[in-house]
PDB file of C-alpha atoms in Angstrom:
ATOM      1  CA  MET R   1     -39.391 -46.885 -36.978  1.00  0.00           C
ATOM      2  CA  SER R   2     -38.027 -43.637 -35.769  1.00  0.00           C
ATOM      3  CA  GLU R   3     -34.315 -43.211 -35.411  1.00  0.00           C
ATOM      4  CA  ASN R   4     -32.924 -41.346 -32.411  1.00  0.00           C
ATOM      5  CA  LYS R   5     -29.758 -39.420 -33.053  1.00  0.00           C
ATOM      6  CA  ALA R   6     -27.659 -38.169 -30.150  1.00  0.00           C
ATOM      7  CA  THR R   7     -26.583 -34.612 -30.562  1.00  0.00           C
ATOM      8  CA  GLN R   8     -22.994 -34.061 -29.532  1.00  0.00           C
ATOM      9  CA  THR R   9     -21.886 -30.624 -28.388  1.00  0.00           C
ATOM     10  CA  PRO R  10     -18.245 -29.667 -28.012  1.00  0.00           C
ATOM     11  CA  LEU R  11     -17.024 -29.380 -24.460  1.00  0.00           C
ATOM     12  CA  ALA R  12     -16.727 -25.773 -23.308  1.00  0.00           C
ATOM     13  CA  THR R  13     -13.196 -24.735 -22.625  1.00  0.00           C
ATOM     14  CA  ASN R  14     -12.805 -22.384 -19.689  1.00  0.00           C
ATOM     15  CA  LYS R  15      -9.072 -22.135 -19.974  1.00  0.00           C
ATOM     16  CA  PRO R  16      -8.108 -18.589 -18.973  1.00  0.00           C
ATOM     17  CA  LYS R  17      -6.589 -16.372 -21.633  1.00  0.00           C
ATOM     18  CA  VAL R  18      -2.889 -15.902 -20.920  1.00  0.00           C
ATOM     19  CA  GLN R  19      -1.233 -12.538 -21.451  1.00  0.00           C
ATOM     20  CA  TYR R  20       2.329 -11.393 -20.884  1.00  0.00           C
ATOM     21  CA  ALA R  21       4.005  -8.397 -19.276  1.00  0.00           C
ATOM     22  CA  LEU R  22       7.589  -7.657 -20.311  1.00  0.00           C
ATOM     23  CA  SER R  23      10.346  -5.670 -18.654  1.00  0.00           C
ATOM     24  CA  ILE R  24      12.938  -4.790 -21.307  1.00  0.00           C
ATOM     25  CA  HIS R  25      16.211  -3.734 -19.687  1.00  0.00           C
ATOM     26  CA  MET R  26      18.293  -1.485 -21.933  1.00  0.00           C
ATOM     27  CA  LYS R  27      22.080  -1.373 -21.803  1.00  0.00           C
ATOM     28  CA  TYR R  28      21.988   2.348 -21.003  1.00  0.00           C
ATOM     29  CA  GLY R  29      19.880   1.754 -17.852  1.00  0.00           C
ATOM     30  CA  GLU R  30      16.305   2.456 -18.952  1.00  0.00           C
ATOM     31  CA  VAL R  31      13.627  -0.200 -18.470  1.00  0.00           C
ATOM     32  CA  LEU R  32      10.598  -0.444 -20.750  1.00  0.00           C
ATOM     33  CA  HIS R  33       7.473  -2.038 -19.286  1.00  0.00           C
ATOM     34  CA  ILE R  34       5.053  -3.491 -21.831  1.00  0.00           C
ATOM     35  CA  GLU R  35       1.817  -5.233 -20.860  1.00  0.00           C
ATOM     36  CA  SER R  36      -1.214  -7.003 -22.346  1.00  0.00           C
ATOM     37  CA  LEU R  37       0.761  -8.928 -24.962  1.00  0.00           C
ATOM     38  CA  ASN R  38      -0.401 -12.219 -26.458  1.00  0.00           C
ATOM     39  CA  LYS R  39       2.056 -15.072 -27.060  1.00  0.00           C
ATOM     40  CA  GLU R  40       2.833 -14.038 -30.639  1.00  0.00           C
ATOM     41  CA  GLU R  41       3.565 -10.448 -29.635  1.00  0.00           C
ATOM     42  CA  LYS R  42       5.713 -11.639 -26.726  1.00  0.00           C
ATOM     43  CA  ASP R  43       7.693 -13.945 -29.009  1.00  0.00           C
ATOM     44  CA  ARG R  44       8.428 -11.076 -31.421  1.00  0.00           C
ATOM     45  CA  TYR R  45      10.237  -9.194 -28.651  1.00  0.00           C
ATOM     46  CA  PHE R  46      12.330 -12.268 -27.844  1.00  0.00           C
ATOM     47  CA  GLU R  47      13.160 -12.712 -31.528  1.00  0.00           C
ATOM     48  CA  LEU R  48      14.194  -9.068 -31.667  1.00  0.00           C
ATOM     49  CA  ALA R  49      16.613  -9.606 -28.769  1.00  0.00           C
ATOM     50  CA  ARG R  50      18.066 -12.728 -30.410  1.00  0.00           C
ATOM     51  CA  ASN R  51      18.639 -11.255 -33.876  1.00  0.00           C
ATOM     52  CA  GLU R  52      21.629  -8.943 -34.189  1.00  0.00           C
ATOM     53  CA  ASN R  53      20.933  -5.534 -35.754  1.00  0.00           C
ATOM     54  CA  ALA R  54      17.154  -6.086 -35.740  1.00  0.00           C
ATOM     55  CA  THR R  55      14.816  -3.170 -35.025  1.00  0.00           C
ATOM     56  CA  MET R  56      11.206  -2.694 -33.920  1.00  0.00           C
ATOM     57  CA  LEU R  57       8.911   0.257 -33.451  1.00  0.00           C
ATOM     58  CA  VAL R  58       7.210   0.231 -30.036  1.00  0.00           C
ATOM     59  CA  GLU R  59       4.199   2.530 -29.844  1.00  0.00           C
ATOM     60  CA  ASP R  60       1.898   3.471 -26.965  1.00  0.00           C
ATOM     61  CA  LYS R  61      -0.594   6.266 -26.328  1.00  0.00           C
ATOM     62  CA  THR R  62       2.064   8.923 -25.772  1.00  0.00           C
ATOM     63  CA  SER R  63       5.222   7.908 -27.641  1.00  0.00           C
ATOM     64  CA  VAL R  64       6.900   5.875 -30.346  1.00  0.00           C
ATOM     65  CA  ILE R  65      10.231   4.172 -29.560  1.00  0.00           C
ATOM     66  CA  HIS R  66      12.649   2.806 -32.148  1.00  0.00           C
ATOM     67  CA  LEU R  67      13.927  -0.288 -30.347  1.00  0.00           C
ATOM     68  CA  LEU R  68      17.269  -1.741 -31.437  1.00  0.00           C
ATOM     69  CA  SER R  69      18.247  -5.298 -30.559  1.00  0.00           C
ATOM     70  CA  LYS R  70      21.837  -4.241 -29.812  1.00  0.00           C
ATOM     71  CA  ASP R  71      20.552  -1.935 -27.038  1.00  0.00           C
ATOM     72  CA  ILE R  72      18.692  -4.711 -25.168  1.00  0.00           C
ATOM     73  CA  ALA R  73      20.495  -6.165 -22.155  1.00  0.00           C
ATOM     74  CA  LYS R  74      17.726  -8.420 -20.780  1.00  0.00           C
ATOM     75  CA  ILE R  75      14.047  -9.209 -21.160  1.00  0.00           C
ATOM     76  CA  SER R  76      12.051 -10.623 -18.264  1.00  0.00           C
ATOM     77  CA  VAL R  77       8.518 -11.901 -18.703  1.00  0.00           C
ATOM     78  CA  LYS R  78       5.548 -12.492 -16.418  1.00  0.00           C
ATOM     79  CA  ALA R  79       2.527 -14.455 -17.589  1.00  0.00           C
ATOM     80  CA  TYR R  80      -0.905 -13.674 -16.161  1.00  0.00           C
ATOM     81  CA  ASP R  81      -4.534 -14.459 -16.862  1.00  0.00           C
ATOM     82  CA  GLU R  82      -7.792 -12.526 -16.814  1.00  0.00           C
ATOM     83  CA  LYS R  83      -8.458 -13.424 -13.176  1.00  0.00           C
ATOM     84  CA  TYR R  84      -5.127 -11.939 -12.109  1.00  0.00           C
ATOM     85  CA  GLU R  85      -5.733  -8.785 -14.164  1.00  0.00           C
ATOM     86  CA  ARG R  86      -9.282  -8.371 -12.847  1.00  0.00           C
ATOM     87  CA  ILE R  87      -8.763  -9.251  -9.158  1.00  0.00           C
ATOM     88  CA  TYR R  88      -5.185  -9.596  -7.960  1.00  0.00           C
ATOM     89  CA  HIS R  89      -3.550  -6.744  -9.859  1.00  0.00           C
ATOM     90  CA  PRO R  90      -6.033  -4.133  -8.512  1.00  0.00           C
ATOM     91  CA  LEU R  91      -5.312  -5.468  -5.006  1.00  0.00           C
ATOM     92  CA  GLU R  92      -1.567  -5.136  -5.630  1.00  0.00           C
ATOM     93  CA  LYS R  93      -2.077  -1.549  -6.736  1.00  0.00           C
ATOM     94  CA  MET R  94      -4.188  -0.831  -3.673  1.00  0.00           C
ATOM     95  CA  LEU R  95      -1.656  -2.312  -1.239  1.00  0.00           C
ATOM     96  CA  PHE R  96       1.817  -1.977  -2.716  1.00  0.00           C
ATOM     97  CA  SER R  97       1.827   1.099  -4.961  1.00  0.00           C
ATOM     98  CA  GLU R  98       3.331   4.405  -3.836  1.00  0.00           C
ATOM     99  CA  SER R  99       1.082   6.148  -1.315  1.00  0.00           C
ATOM    100  CA  SER R 100      -0.793   9.157  -2.697  1.00  0.00           C
ATOM    101  CA  ILE R 101      -0.745  10.727   0.765  1.00  0.00           C
ATOM    102  CA  GLY R 102       2.826   9.861   1.771  1.00  0.00           C
ATOM    103  CA  ARG R 103       4.216   9.235   5.221  1.00  0.00           C
ATOM    104  CA  ARG R 104       4.504  12.837   6.455  1.00  0.00           C
ATOM    105  CA  PRO R 105       0.816  13.353   7.435  1.00  0.00           C
ATOM    106  CA  PHE R 106       0.872  10.151   9.526  1.00  0.00           C
ATOM    107  CA  SER R 107       4.133  11.160  11.232  1.00  0.00           C
ATOM    108  CA  PHE R 108       2.740  14.632  11.939  1.00  0.00           C
ATOM    109  CA  ILE R 109      -0.484  13.231  13.420  1.00  0.00           C
ATOM    110  CA  ILE R 110       1.414  10.840  15.718  1.00  0.00           C
ATOM    111  CA  LYS R 111       3.789  13.584  16.907  1.00  0.00           C
ATOM    112  CA  SER R 112       0.833  15.901  17.511  1.00  0.00           C
ATOM    113  CA  PHE R 113      -0.910  13.209  19.540  1.00  0.00           C
ATOM    114  CA  ILE R 114       2.166  12.687  21.742  1.00  0.00           C
ATOM    115  CA  VAL R 115       2.347  16.420  22.462  1.00  0.00           C
ATOM    116  CA  LEU R 116      -1.399  16.660  23.206  1.00  0.00           C
ATOM    117  CA  ALA R 117      -1.301  13.512  25.369  1.00  0.00           C
ATOM    118  CA  LEU R 118       1.459  14.962  27.522  1.00  0.00           C
ATOM    119  CA  LEU R 119      -0.394  18.265  27.756  1.00  0.00           C
ATOM    120  CA  SER R 120      -3.574  16.466  28.863  1.00  0.00           C
ATOM    121  CA  ILE R 121      -1.719  14.968  31.850  1.00  0.00           C
ATOM    122  CA  ILE R 122       0.167  18.166  32.648  1.00  0.00           C
ATOM    123  CA  GLY R 123      -3.038  20.174  32.240  1.00  0.00           C
ATOM    124  CA  MET R 124      -4.795  18.296  35.029  1.00  0.00           C
ATOM    125  CA  PHE R 125      -1.957  19.070  37.443  1.00  0.00           C
ATOM    126  CA  GLY R 126      -1.908  22.652  36.178  1.00  0.00           C
ATOM    127  CA  LEU R 127      -5.595  22.937  36.960  1.00  0.00           C
ATOM    128  CA  ALA R 128      -4.861  21.655  40.480  1.00  0.00           C
ATOM    129  CA  VAL R 129      -2.221  24.374  40.884  1.00  0.00           C
ATOM    130  CA  VAL R 130      -4.731  27.046  39.856  1.00  0.00           C
ATOM    131  CA  GLU R 131      -7.301  25.700  42.312  1.00  0.00           C
ATOM    132  CA  GLY R 132      -4.685  25.486  45.068  1.00  0.00           C
ATOM    133  CA  ASP R 133      -4.997  21.713  45.513  1.00  0.00           C
ATOM    134  CA  ILE R 134      -1.574  20.679  44.223  1.00  0.00           C
ATOM    135  CA  MET R 135      -0.037  20.015  47.645  1.00  0.00           C
ATOM    136  CA  ASN R 136      -3.006  17.896  48.725  1.00  0.00           C
ATOM    137  CA  ILE R 137      -2.754  15.907  45.479  1.00  0.00           C
ATOM    138  CA  LEU R 138       1.001  15.329  45.785  1.00  0.00           C
ATOM    139  CA  PHE R 139       0.721  14.002  49.339  1.00  0.00           C
ATOM    140  CA  ASP R 140      -2.534  12.080  48.928  1.00  0.00           C
ATOM    141  CA  PRO R 141      -2.078   8.935  46.783  1.00  0.00           C
ATOM    142  CA  ALA R 142      -5.832   8.626  46.192  1.00  0.00           C
ATOM    143  CA  LEU R 143      -6.130  12.207  44.893  1.00  0.00           C
ATOM    144  CA  LEU R 144      -2.943  11.757  42.824  1.00  0.00           C
ATOM    145  CA  SER R 145      -4.346   8.611  41.230  1.00  0.00           C
ATOM    146  CA  GLU R 146      -7.693  10.317  40.557  1.00  0.00           C
ATOM    147  CA  THR R 147      -5.980  13.309  38.923  1.00  0.00           C
ATOM    148  CA  MET R 148      -3.859  11.065  36.708  1.00  0.00           C
ATOM    149  CA  LEU R 149      -6.916   9.040  35.656  1.00  0.00           C
ATOM    150  CA  LYS R 150      -8.692  12.254  34.656  1.00  0.00           C
ATOM    151  CA  GLY R 151      -5.703  13.091  32.498  1.00  0.00           C
ATOM    152  CA  PHE R 152      -5.791   9.606  30.986  1.00  0.00           C
ATOM    153  CA  ASP R 153      -9.499   9.999  30.192  1.00  0.00           C
ATOM    154  CA  LEU R 154      -8.761  13.178  28.255  1.00  0.00           C
ATOM    155  CA  MET R 155      -5.836  11.441  26.559  1.00  0.00           C
ATOM    156  CA  ASN R 156      -8.164   8.575  25.534  1.00  0.00           C
ATOM    157  CA  LYS R 157     -10.542  11.026  23.868  1.00  0.00           C
ATOM    158  CA  ILE R 158      -7.653  12.559  21.943  1.00  0.00           C
ATOM    159  CA  PHE R 159      -6.468   9.074  20.980  1.00  0.00           C
ATOM    160  CA  ASN R 160      -9.922   8.064  19.696  1.00  0.00           C
ATOM    161  CA  PHE R 161     -10.050  11.122  17.457  1.00  0.00           C
ATOM    162  CA  THR R 162      -6.463  10.540  16.279  1.00  0.00           C
ATOM    163  CA  ALA R 163      -7.026   6.847  15.484  1.00  0.00           C
ATOM    164  CA  ILE R 164     -10.230   7.596  13.540  1.00  0.00           C
ATOM    165  CA  LEU R 165      -8.438  10.308  11.547  1.00  0.00           C
ATOM    166  CA  MET R 166      -5.543   7.983  10.662  1.00  0.00           C
ATOM    167  CA  ILE R 167      -7.874   5.134   9.680  1.00  0.00           C
ATOM    168  CA  LEU R 168      -9.857   7.486   7.422  1.00  0.00           C
ATOM    169  CA  LEU R 169      -6.603   8.587   5.766  1.00  0.00           C
ATOM    170  CA  ASN R 170      -5.705   4.939   5.188  1.00  0.00           C
ATOM    171  CA  ILE R 171      -9.109   4.230   3.639  1.00  0.00           C
ATOM    172  CA  ILE R 172      -8.756   7.224   1.297  1.00  0.00           C
ATOM    173  CA  ASP R 173      -5.221   6.138   0.415  1.00  0.00           C
ATOM    174  CA  PHE R 174      -6.366   2.588  -0.403  1.00  0.00           C
ATOM    175  CA  ALA R 175      -9.239   3.921  -2.524  1.00  0.00           C
ATOM    176  CA  LEU R 176      -6.848   6.094  -4.536  1.00  0.00           C
ATOM    177  CA  GLY R 177      -4.698   3.024  -5.079  1.00  0.00           C
ATOM    178  CA  PHE R 178      -7.218   1.481  -7.506  1.00  0.00           C
ATOM    179  CA  LYS R 179      -6.316   4.219 -10.007  1.00  0.00           C
ATOM    180  CA  ALA R 180      -2.587   4.160  -9.271  1.00  0.00           C
ATOM    181  CA  HIS R 181      -0.014   2.983 -11.823  1.00  0.00           C
ATOM    182  CA  TYR R 182       1.640  -0.289 -10.844  1.00  0.00           C
ATOM    183  CA  TYR R 183       3.400  -2.479 -13.377  1.00  0.00           C
ATOM    184  CA  ILE R 184       2.314  -6.097 -13.567  1.00  0.00           C
ATOM    185  CA  ASN R 185       5.961  -7.029 -14.127  1.00  0.00           C
ATOM    186  CA  GLN R 186       7.832  -5.091 -11.435  1.00  0.00           C
ATOM    187  CA  ASP R 187      11.297  -6.188 -12.587  1.00  0.00           C
ATOM    188  CA  GLY R 188      13.361  -3.002 -12.945  1.00  0.00           C
ATOM    189  CA  ALA R 189      10.607  -0.672 -11.695  1.00  0.00           C
ATOM    190  CA  ASP R 190      11.497   2.131  -9.301  1.00  0.00           C
ATOM    191  CA  PRO R 191      11.248   0.965  -5.670  1.00  0.00           C
ATOM    192  CA  VAL R 192       8.261   2.160  -3.680  1.00  0.00           C
ATOM    193  CA  GLU R 193       9.344   4.408  -0.812  1.00  0.00           C
ATOM    194  CA  TYR R 194       6.113   4.483   1.183  1.00  0.00           C
ATOM    195  CA  SER R 195       3.484   1.987   0.107  1.00  0.00           C
ATOM    196  CA  ARG R 196      -0.168   2.273   1.093  1.00  0.00           C
ATOM    197  CA  LEU R 197       0.152  -0.955   3.086  1.00  0.00           C
ATOM    198  CA  SER R 198       3.141   0.390   5.056  1.00  0.00           C
ATOM    199  CA  ASN R 199       1.081   3.445   6.050  1.00  0.00           C
ATOM    200  CA  ALA R 200      -1.678   1.136   7.285  1.00  0.00           C
ATOM    201  CA  MET R 201       0.920  -0.804   9.280  1.00  0.00           C
ATOM    202  CA  VAL R 202       2.088   2.474  10.868  1.00  0.00           C
ATOM    203  CA  THR R 203      -1.505   3.156  11.925  1.00  0.00           C
ATOM    204  CA  GLY R 204      -1.874  -0.363  13.314  1.00  0.00           C
ATOM    205  CA  ALA R 205       1.431  -0.137  15.205  1.00  0.00           C
ATOM    206  CA  PHE R 206       0.419   3.232  16.666  1.00  0.00           C
ATOM    207  CA  ILE R 207      -2.873   1.791  17.974  1.00  0.00           C
ATOM    208  CA  VAL R 208      -1.216  -1.329  19.441  1.00  0.00           C
ATOM    209  CA  VAL R 209       1.576   0.642  21.161  1.00  0.00           C
ATOM    210  CA  TYR R 210      -0.930   3.079  22.638  1.00  0.00           C
ATOM    211  CA  LEU R 211      -3.159   0.299  23.999  1.00  0.00           C
ATOM    212  CA  ILE R 212      -0.153  -1.362  25.646  1.00  0.00           C
ATOM    213  CA  ALA R 213       1.021   1.958  27.123  1.00  0.00           C
ATOM    214  CA  LYS R 214      -2.511   2.730  28.298  1.00  0.00           C
ATOM    215  CA  THR R 215      -2.744  -0.592  30.143  1.00  0.00           C
ATOM    216  CA  ILE R 216       0.589   0.002  31.867  1.00  0.00           C
ATOM    217  CA  LEU R 217      -0.238   3.591  32.864  1.00  0.00           C
ATOM    218  CA  ASN R 218      -3.670   2.666  34.214  1.00  0.00           C
ATOM    219  CA  SER R 219      -2.104  -0.105  36.295  1.00  0.00           C
ATOM    220  CA  VAL R 220       0.459   2.314  37.749  1.00  0.00           C
ATOM    221  CA  ALA R 221      -2.224   4.910  38.508  1.00  0.00           C
ATOM    222  CA  SER R 222      -4.456   2.296  40.175  1.00  0.00           C
ATOM    223  CA  MET R 223      -1.624   1.132  42.473  1.00  0.00           C
ATOM    224  CA  MET R 224      -1.072   4.612  43.888  1.00  0.00           C
TER     225      MET R 224
END
């Protein structure tokens, strides 16, 4: 008689590996950011802070720091897993890190558009002056409306080019963000002046404001 034996296999554990990012606030104002620590390494830093006159050497790729417990004012910790490190942290870098392009190019493009938009409207009336039709246009509502709409058409073309240029800048800025430096534990990090997301919001606000203004101007021109 054969004997059947059930083979038992241990259940696979898919529990994500937890790592820790520390922000060590020094009494003299500096903040050290240390990442990719396991629990034992994290606990050693806390033991250092608890024990008076204890010391530790902290080494990275570029420097070695002699850390004294008496110099530590506070340690904050953030736990994270592999999913956060692989997915969410790159997204945080892409959105919230300091813009590689800055705000000035976007401000310059918007100001340039405003100047060119005004010139497109003025240019149509200037062309009417050259052709000797300005008086007819000023006293004929239909011709006045037609002239303004021609100016708006030119302004729309300038806007389309401007919006595409700003969106391309945002895409480049977001792409550069994947290689940007952004601490997992942001406690004590320098504040971001112009984030990549804020530049994208400027672009979005510019487009929305223009579309609203365009609707209003076209309505006014059509009523003339």
